[in-house]
């Protein structure tokens, strides 16, 4: 007995089988084409539109991600650089309650966060630094370091703001494309049942629908 592609298969593989089935059914014509159009045409049409949108968005998406990654790396380096400067200014004591407030989990509390949230974390760091929390950190240095953090934060925020709508749109389109593939797989299964009900043999049906035998 032949097998259709499984619902957990790769999305591209599912679309390949749906397209092959639809093309073969149209080639055979008659009830084959009629049933295929009934079950597959709508899914393929919408999936094609979604894929077109994804393809058009891809250059912007790749560019936005690259810029975001670049600014994120720069921001991380700035936080680590300022942390090092502050440690030097405050004599790098083994136990320092003031530094534990500025960097409660080390620099990671500001760098190892979702990039979309990192500018807000960096603003908190700048606020803590400029409030001259540490008695060994000169006021002018505190203001200078806070300004350095804010400059990097602003640059990262600009990249986040530019990337956010593109990333959101790409995420929704990708999820929709994947959901349509799963729907298409279900329609492929229903199509096979319909052709069997029409009296066609398993072997004949799988001349139209690619056979995906399980191992």
mmCIF file of C-alpha atoms in Angstrom:
data_model
loop_
_atom_site.group_PDB
_atom_site.id
_atom_site.type_symbol
_atom_site.label_atom_id
_atom_site.label_comp_id
_atom_site.label_asym_id
_atom_site.label_seq_id
_atom_site.Cartn_x
_atom_site.Cartn_y
_atom_site.Cartn_z
ATOM 1 C CA UNK A 1 0.000 0.000 0.000
ATOM 2 C CA UNK A 2 1.332 3.402 -0.937
ATOM 3 C CA UNK A 3 1.811 6.214 1.563
ATOM 4 C CA UNK A 4 1.419 9.958 1.188
ATOM 5 C CA UNK A 5 3.907 12.311 2.756
ATOM 6 C CA UNK A 6 3.530 12.729 6.515
ATOM 7 C CA UNK A 7 2.363 15.924 8.202
ATOM 8 C CA UNK A 8 5.672 16.211 10.081
ATOM 9 C CA UNK A 9 7.729 16.160 6.890
ATOM 10 C CA UNK A 10 9.731 19.200 5.818
ATOM 11 C CA UNK A 11 7.522 21.993 4.531
ATOM 12 C CA UNK A 12 9.296 22.164 1.164
ATOM 13 C CA UNK A 13 8.861 18.411 0.687
ATOM 14 C CA UNK A 14 5.138 18.672 1.380
ATOM 15 C CA UNK A 15 4.746 21.436 -1.190
ATOM 16 C CA UNK A 16 6.770 19.412 -3.692
ATOM 17 C CA UNK A 17 4.371 16.483 -3.387
ATOM 18 C CA UNK A 18 1.277 18.687 -3.543
ATOM 19 C CA UNK A 19 2.543 20.426 -6.676
ATOM 20 C CA UNK A 20 3.506 17.135 -8.329
ATOM 21 C CA UNK A 21 0.086 15.683 -7.542
ATOM 22 C CA UNK A 22 -1.738 18.726 -8.874
ATOM 23 C CA UNK A 23 0.329 18.833 -12.060
ATOM 24 C CA UNK A 24 -0.160 15.115 -12.741
ATOM 25 C CA UNK A 25 -3.895 15.281 -12.051
ATOM 26 C CA UNK A 26 -4.271 18.179 -14.483
ATOM 27 C CA UNK A 27 -2.316 16.186 -17.045
ATOM 28 C CA UNK A 28 -4.680 13.226 -16.655
ATOM 29 C CA UNK A 29 -7.746 15.464 -16.737
ATOM 30 C CA UNK A 30 -11.315 14.374 -16.015
ATOM 31 C CA UNK A 31 -12.167 13.303 -12.468
ATOM 32 C CA UNK A 32 -8.487 13.405 -11.558
ATOM 33 C CA UNK A 33 -8.244 17.098 -12.353
ATOM 34 C CA UNK A 34 -11.671 17.849 -10.890
ATOM 35 C CA UNK A 35 -10.873 16.291 -7.520
ATOM 36 C CA UNK A 36 -7.404 17.834 -7.369
ATOM 37 C CA UNK A 37 -8.741 21.305 -8.089
ATOM 38 C CA UNK A 38 -11.382 20.813 -5.415
ATOM 39 C CA UNK A 39 -8.866 19.794 -2.749
ATOM 40 C CA UNK A 40 -5.580 21.443 -3.686
ATOM 41 C CA UNK A 41 -6.126 24.554 -5.794
ATOM 42 C CA UNK A 42 -7.100 26.899 -2.951
ATOM 43 C CA UNK A 43 -4.205 25.826 -0.718
ATOM 44 C CA UNK A 44 -1.678 26.102 -3.528
ATOM 45 C CA UNK A 45 -3.003 29.492 -4.599
ATOM 46 C CA UNK A 46 -2.781 31.025 -1.135
ATOM 47 C CA UNK A 47 0.558 29.341 -0.415
ATOM 48 C CA UNK A 48 1.917 30.798 -3.641
ATOM 49 C CA UNK A 49 0.810 34.290 -2.622
ATOM 50 C CA UNK A 50 2.379 33.909 0.823
ATOM 51 C CA UNK A 51 5.611 32.584 -0.689
ATOM 52 C CA UNK A 52 5.738 35.558 -3.059
ATOM 53 C CA UNK A 53 5.454 37.899 -0.077
ATOM 54 C CA UNK A 54 8.217 36.023 1.745
ATOM 55 C CA UNK A 55 10.498 36.140 -1.284
ATOM 56 C CA UNK A 56 9.943 39.887 -1.701
ATOM 57 C CA UNK A 57 10.597 40.460 1.991
ATOM 58 C CA UNK A 58 13.731 38.308 2.153
ATOM 59 C CA UNK A 59 16.286 40.986 1.088
ATOM 60 C CA UNK A 60 14.916 43.446 3.670
ATOM 61 C CA UNK A 61 14.775 40.711 6.301
ATOM 62 C CA UNK A 62 18.368 39.604 5.722
ATOM 63 C CA UNK A 63 19.607 43.200 5.721
ATOM 64 C CA UNK A 64 17.692 44.091 8.894
ATOM 65 C CA UNK A 65 19.012 41.025 10.703
ATOM 66 C CA UNK A 66 22.578 41.773 9.633
ATOM 67 C CA UNK A 67 22.356 45.379 10.854
ATOM 68 C CA UNK A 68 20.696 44.288 14.078
ATOM 69 C CA UNK A 69 23.369 41.673 14.733
ATOM 70 C CA UNK A 70 26.116 44.206 14.033
ATOM 71 C CA UNK A 71 24.665 46.811 16.409
ATOM 72 C CA UNK A 72 23.997 44.143 19.022
ATOM 73 C CA UNK A 73 27.627 43.027 18.924
ATOM 74 C CA UNK A 74 28.789 46.643 19.206
ATOM 75 C CA UNK A 75 26.451 47.240 22.138
ATOM 76 C CA UNK A 76 27.705 44.121 23.926
ATOM 77 C CA UNK A 77 31.310 45.221 23.455
ATOM 78 C CA UNK A 78 30.472 48.683 24.782
ATOM 79 C CA UNK A 79 28.883 47.267 27.931
ATOM 80 C CA UNK A 80 31.906 45.038 28.544
ATOM 81 C CA UNK A 81 34.279 47.938 27.844
ATOM 82 C CA UNK A 82 32.501 50.249 30.299
ATOM 83 C CA UNK A 83 32.319 47.485 32.883
ATOM 84 C CA UNK A 84 36.086 47.071 32.613
ATOM 85 C CA UNK A 85 36.647 50.821 32.964
ATOM 86 C CA UNK A 86 34.483 50.953 36.076
ATOM 87 C CA UNK A 87 36.262 47.964 37.594
ATOM 88 C CA UNK A 88 39.595 49.704 37.001
ATOM 89 C CA UNK A 89 38.348 52.963 38.526
ATOM 90 C CA UNK A 90 37.116 51.120 41.623
ATOM 91 C CA UNK A 91 40.270 49.044 42.170
ATOM 92 C CA UNK A 92 38.756 45.692 41.138
ATOM 93 C CA UNK A 93 37.937 44.573 44.647
ATOM 94 C CA UNK A 94 37.173 40.867 45.063
ATOM 95 C CA UNK A 95 33.922 41.663 46.853
ATOM 96 C CA UNK A 96 32.249 44.944 46.005
ATOM 97 C CA UNK A 97 28.595 45.490 47.023
ATOM 98 C CA UNK A 98 28.325 48.548 44.786
ATOM 99 C CA UNK A 99 29.445 46.691 41.685
ATOM 100 C CA UNK A 100 27.047 43.880 42.537
ATOM 101 C CA UNK A 101 24.252 46.422 42.167
ATOM 102 C CA UNK A 102 25.574 47.788 38.883
ATOM 103 C CA UNK A 103 26.279 44.315 37.499
ATOM 104 C CA UNK A 104 24.208 41.848 39.583
ATOM 105 C CA UNK A 105 24.873 38.972 37.183
ATOM 106 C CA UNK A 106 27.959 40.471 35.629
ATOM 107 C CA UNK A 107 27.580 42.117 32.237
ATOM 108 C CA UNK A 108 25.325 39.272 31.078
ATOM 109 C CA UNK A 109 22.277 40.907 32.623
ATOM 110 C CA UNK A 110 22.647 43.583 29.939
ATOM 111 C CA UNK A 111 24.108 41.554 27.074
ATOM 112 C CA UNK A 112 22.544 38.083 27.284
ATOM 113 C CA UNK A 113 18.973 39.255 26.763
ATOM 114 C CA UNK A 114 16.636 39.363 23.803
ATOM 115 C CA UNK A 115 18.082 41.943 21.440
ATOM 116 C CA UNK A 116 14.688 43.645 21.231
ATOM 117 C CA UNK A 117 14.818 44.255 25.002
ATOM 118 C CA UNK A 118 18.511 45.093 25.308
ATOM 119 C CA UNK A 119 18.203 48.877 24.760
ATOM 120 C CA UNK A 120 15.905 49.090 27.803
ATOM 121 C CA UNK A 121 18.391 47.093 29.884
ATOM 122 C CA UNK A 122 21.211 49.371 28.772
ATOM 123 C CA UNK A 123 19.206 52.458 29.728
ATOM 124 C CA UNK A 124 18.889 51.066 33.255
ATOM 125 C CA UNK A 125 22.658 50.554 33.366
ATOM 126 C CA UNK A 126 23.265 54.134 32.226
ATOM 127 C CA UNK A 127 20.861 55.381 34.902
ATOM 128 C CA UNK A 128 22.626 53.413 37.631
ATOM 129 C CA UNK A 129 26.071 54.588 36.523
ATOM 130 C CA UNK A 130 25.202 58.281 36.242
ATOM 131 C CA UNK A 131 23.625 58.278 39.701
ATOM 132 C CA UNK A 132 27.163 57.909 41.025
ATOM 133 C CA UNK A 133 26.334 54.792 42.989
ATOM 134 C CA UNK A 134 29.945 53.791 43.619
ATOM 135 C CA UNK A 135 31.905 56.041 46.057
ATOM 136 C CA UNK A 136 35.180 55.357 44.217
ATOM 137 C CA UNK A 137 33.812 56.346 40.812
ATOM 138 C CA UNK A 138 34.370 60.063 40.091
ATOM 139 C CA UNK A 139 31.261 61.985 39.047
ATOM 140 C CA UNK A 140 32.737 63.097 35.744
ATOM 141 C CA UNK A 141 33.699 59.521 34.899
ATOM 142 C CA UNK A 142 30.231 58.283 35.857
ATOM 143 C CA UNK A 143 28.620 60.774 33.476
ATOM 144 C CA UNK A 144 31.089 59.904 30.719
ATOM 145 C CA UNK A 145 30.477 56.154 31.042
ATOM 146 C CA UNK A 146 26.707 56.621 31.179
ATOM 147 C CA UNK A 147 26.874 58.700 28.003
ATOM 148 C CA UNK A 148 28.939 55.997 26.293
ATOM 149 C CA UNK A 149 26.326 53.386 27.193
ATOM 150 C CA UNK A 150 23.496 55.618 25.965
ATOM 151 C CA UNK A 151 25.182 56.259 22.618
ATOM 152 C CA UNK A 152 25.467 52.516 22.002
ATOM 153 C CA UNK A 153 21.944 52.024 23.311
ATOM 154 C CA UNK A 154 20.525 54.611 20.909
ATOM 155 C CA UNK A 155 22.278 53.002 17.942
ATOM 156 C CA UNK A 156 20.947 49.586 18.920
ATOM 157 C CA UNK A 157 17.461 51.010 19.475
ATOM 158 C CA UNK A 158 17.473 52.462 15.959
ATOM 159 C CA UNK A 159 18.358 49.044 14.540
ATOM 160 C CA UNK A 160 15.675 47.390 16.677
ATOM 161 C CA UNK A 161 13.024 49.886 15.572
ATOM 162 C CA UNK A 162 13.947 49.404 11.920
ATOM 163 C CA UNK A 163 13.993 45.609 12.152
ATOM 164 C CA UNK A 164 10.945 45.016 14.340
ATOM 165 C CA UNK A 165 8.168 45.355 11.702
ATOM 166 C CA UNK A 166 10.168 43.382 9.137
ATOM 167 C CA UNK A 167 10.906 40.559 11.586
ATOM 168 C CA UNK A 168 7.280 40.472 12.755
ATOM 169 C CA UNK A 169 5.957 40.301 9.210
ATOM 170 C CA UNK A 170 8.473 37.611 8.265
ATOM 171 C CA UNK A 171 7.547 35.543 11.322
ATOM 172 C CA UNK A 172 3.806 35.641 10.578
ATOM 173 C CA UNK A 173 4.269 34.889 6.882
ATOM 174 C CA UNK A 174 6.567 31.966 7.701
ATOM 175 C CA UNK A 175 4.089 30.532 10.202
ATOM 176 C CA UNK A 176 1.273 30.933 7.668
ATOM 177 C CA UNK A 177 3.296 29.196 4.962
ATOM 178 C CA UNK A 178 4.022 26.308 7.330
ATOM 179 C CA UNK A 179 0.367 26.055 8.387
ATOM 180 C CA UNK A 180 -0.726 25.973 4.752
ATOM 181 C CA UNK A 181 1.686 23.103 4.130
ATOM 182 C CA UNK A 182 0.097 21.107 6.961
ATOM 183 C CA UNK A 183 -3.332 21.927 5.572
ATOM 184 C CA UNK A 184 -2.176 20.847 2.129
ATOM 185 C CA UNK A 185 -0.985 17.519 3.518
ATOM 186 C CA UNK A 186 -4.432 16.948 5.020
ATOM 187 C CA UNK A 187 -6.043 17.823 1.702
ATOM 188 C CA UNK A 188 -3.715 15.395 -0.051
ATOM 189 C CA UNK A 189 -4.891 12.662 2.309
ATOM 190 C CA UNK A 190 -8.524 13.575 1.667
ATOM 191 C CA UNK A 191 -7.872 13.584 -2.073
ATOM 192 C CA UNK A 192 -6.520 10.050 -1.923
ATOM 193 C CA UNK A 193 -9.649 8.911 -0.077
ATOM 194 C CA UNK A 194 -11.847 10.547 -2.698
ATOM 195 C CA UNK A 195 -10.050 8.834 -5.553
ATOM 196 C CA UNK A 196 -10.341 5.502 -3.752
ATOM 197 C CA UNK A 197 -14.071 6.147 -3.328
ATOM 198 C CA UNK A 198 -14.201 6.818 -7.069
ATOM 199 C CA UNK A 199 -12.975 3.247 -7.536
ATOM 200 C CA UNK A 200 -9.331 3.866 -8.425
ATOM 201 C CA UNK A 201 -6.700 1.416 -7.229
ATOM 202 C CA UNK A 202 -3.955 2.230 -4.752
ATOM 203 C CA UNK A 203 -1.334 1.705 -7.435
ATOM 204 C CA UNK A 204 -3.061 4.014 -9.901
ATOM 205 C CA UNK A 205 -3.561 6.731 -7.288
ATOM 206 C CA UNK A 206 0.135 6.677 -6.476
ATOM 207 C CA UNK A 207 0.981 7.269 -10.082
ATOM 208 C CA UNK A 208 -0.459 10.716 -9.328
ATOM 209 C CA UNK A 209 0.403 11.178 -5.657
ATOM 210 C CA UNK A 210 4.100 10.557 -4.894
ATOM 211 C CA UNK A 211 4.563 7.437 -2.799
ATOM 212 C CA UNK A 212 6.418 8.041 0.464
ATOM 213 C CA UNK A 213 6.885 4.577 1.977
ATOM 214 C CA UNK A 214 7.681 4.553 5.675
ATOM 215 C CA UNK A 215 10.813 2.749 6.799
#
